[in-house]
XYZ file of C-alpha atoms in Angstrom:
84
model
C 6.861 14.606 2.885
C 7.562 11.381 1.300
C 4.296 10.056 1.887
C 2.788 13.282 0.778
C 4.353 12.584 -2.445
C 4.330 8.975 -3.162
C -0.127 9.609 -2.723
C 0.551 12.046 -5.602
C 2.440 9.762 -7.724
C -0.266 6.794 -7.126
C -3.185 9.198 -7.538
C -1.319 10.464 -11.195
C -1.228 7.251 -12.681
C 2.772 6.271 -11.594
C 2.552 3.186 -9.325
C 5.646 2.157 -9.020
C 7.271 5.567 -8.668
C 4.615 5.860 -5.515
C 5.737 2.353 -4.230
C 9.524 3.231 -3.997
C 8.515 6.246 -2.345
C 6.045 4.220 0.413
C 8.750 2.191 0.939
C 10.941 4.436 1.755
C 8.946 6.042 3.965
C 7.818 2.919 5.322
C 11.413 1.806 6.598
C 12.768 5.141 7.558
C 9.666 6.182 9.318
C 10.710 7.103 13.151
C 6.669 7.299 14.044
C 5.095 4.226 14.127
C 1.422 5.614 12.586
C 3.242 7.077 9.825
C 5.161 3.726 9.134
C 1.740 2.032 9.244
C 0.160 4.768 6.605
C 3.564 4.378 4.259
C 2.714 0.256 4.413
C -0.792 0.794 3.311
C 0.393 2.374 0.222
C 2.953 0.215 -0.632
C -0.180 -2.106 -0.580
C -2.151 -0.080 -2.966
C 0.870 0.703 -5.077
C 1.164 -3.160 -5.389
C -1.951 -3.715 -5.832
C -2.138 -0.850 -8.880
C 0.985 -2.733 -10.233
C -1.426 -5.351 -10.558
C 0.631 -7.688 -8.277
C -2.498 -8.988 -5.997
C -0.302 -11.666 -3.999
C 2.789 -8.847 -3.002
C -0.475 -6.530 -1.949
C -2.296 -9.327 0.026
C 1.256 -9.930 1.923
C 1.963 -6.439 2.603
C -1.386 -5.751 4.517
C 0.080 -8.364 7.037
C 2.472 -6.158 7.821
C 0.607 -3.098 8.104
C -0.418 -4.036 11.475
C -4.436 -3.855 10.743
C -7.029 -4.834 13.545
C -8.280 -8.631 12.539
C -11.550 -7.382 10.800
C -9.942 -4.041 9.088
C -7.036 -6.440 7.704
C -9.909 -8.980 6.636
C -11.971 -6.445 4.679
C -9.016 -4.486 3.244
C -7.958 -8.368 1.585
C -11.404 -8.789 0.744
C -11.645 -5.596 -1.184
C -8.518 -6.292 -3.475
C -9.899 -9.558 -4.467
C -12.951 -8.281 -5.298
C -11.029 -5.810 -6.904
C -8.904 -7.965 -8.862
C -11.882 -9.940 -9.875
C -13.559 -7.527 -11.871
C -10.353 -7.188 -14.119
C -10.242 -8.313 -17.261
């Protein structure tokens, strides 16, 4: 449920509401995919908070294959590049 509702608080504009709710879910998660999925958005809330380097050092924990965790770094650099 929290993860349910920290997407719709990142996909309505309020990052950092969405990344205390990740979080949350992140360290309380008992299943270890779901734990995974709540990491992943703390890494986009992060990265929507427009702190890059918190974002780049959450994916390490988010326990991504090599290539997945290379292109999902990749991605937010390019990303952050592009903003003004």
């Amino acid at each position: 449920a929290w993860i349910h509702e920290a997407e719709q608080r990142l996909a309505t504009g309020s990052p950092q509401d969405a990344l205390s709710l990740f979080d949350d879910a992140a360290r309380l998660a008992d299943d270890p995919d779901l734990a995974a999925v709540a990491k992943l958005g703390v890494t986009a809330s992060l990265e929507r908070l427009g702190n890059l380097d918190g974002a780049i050092a959450e994916v390490d924990f988010a326990d991504l294959p090599g290539r997945a965790h290379e292109a999902r770094v990749d991605a937010m650099k390019m990303r952050d590049a592009l903003l003004p």
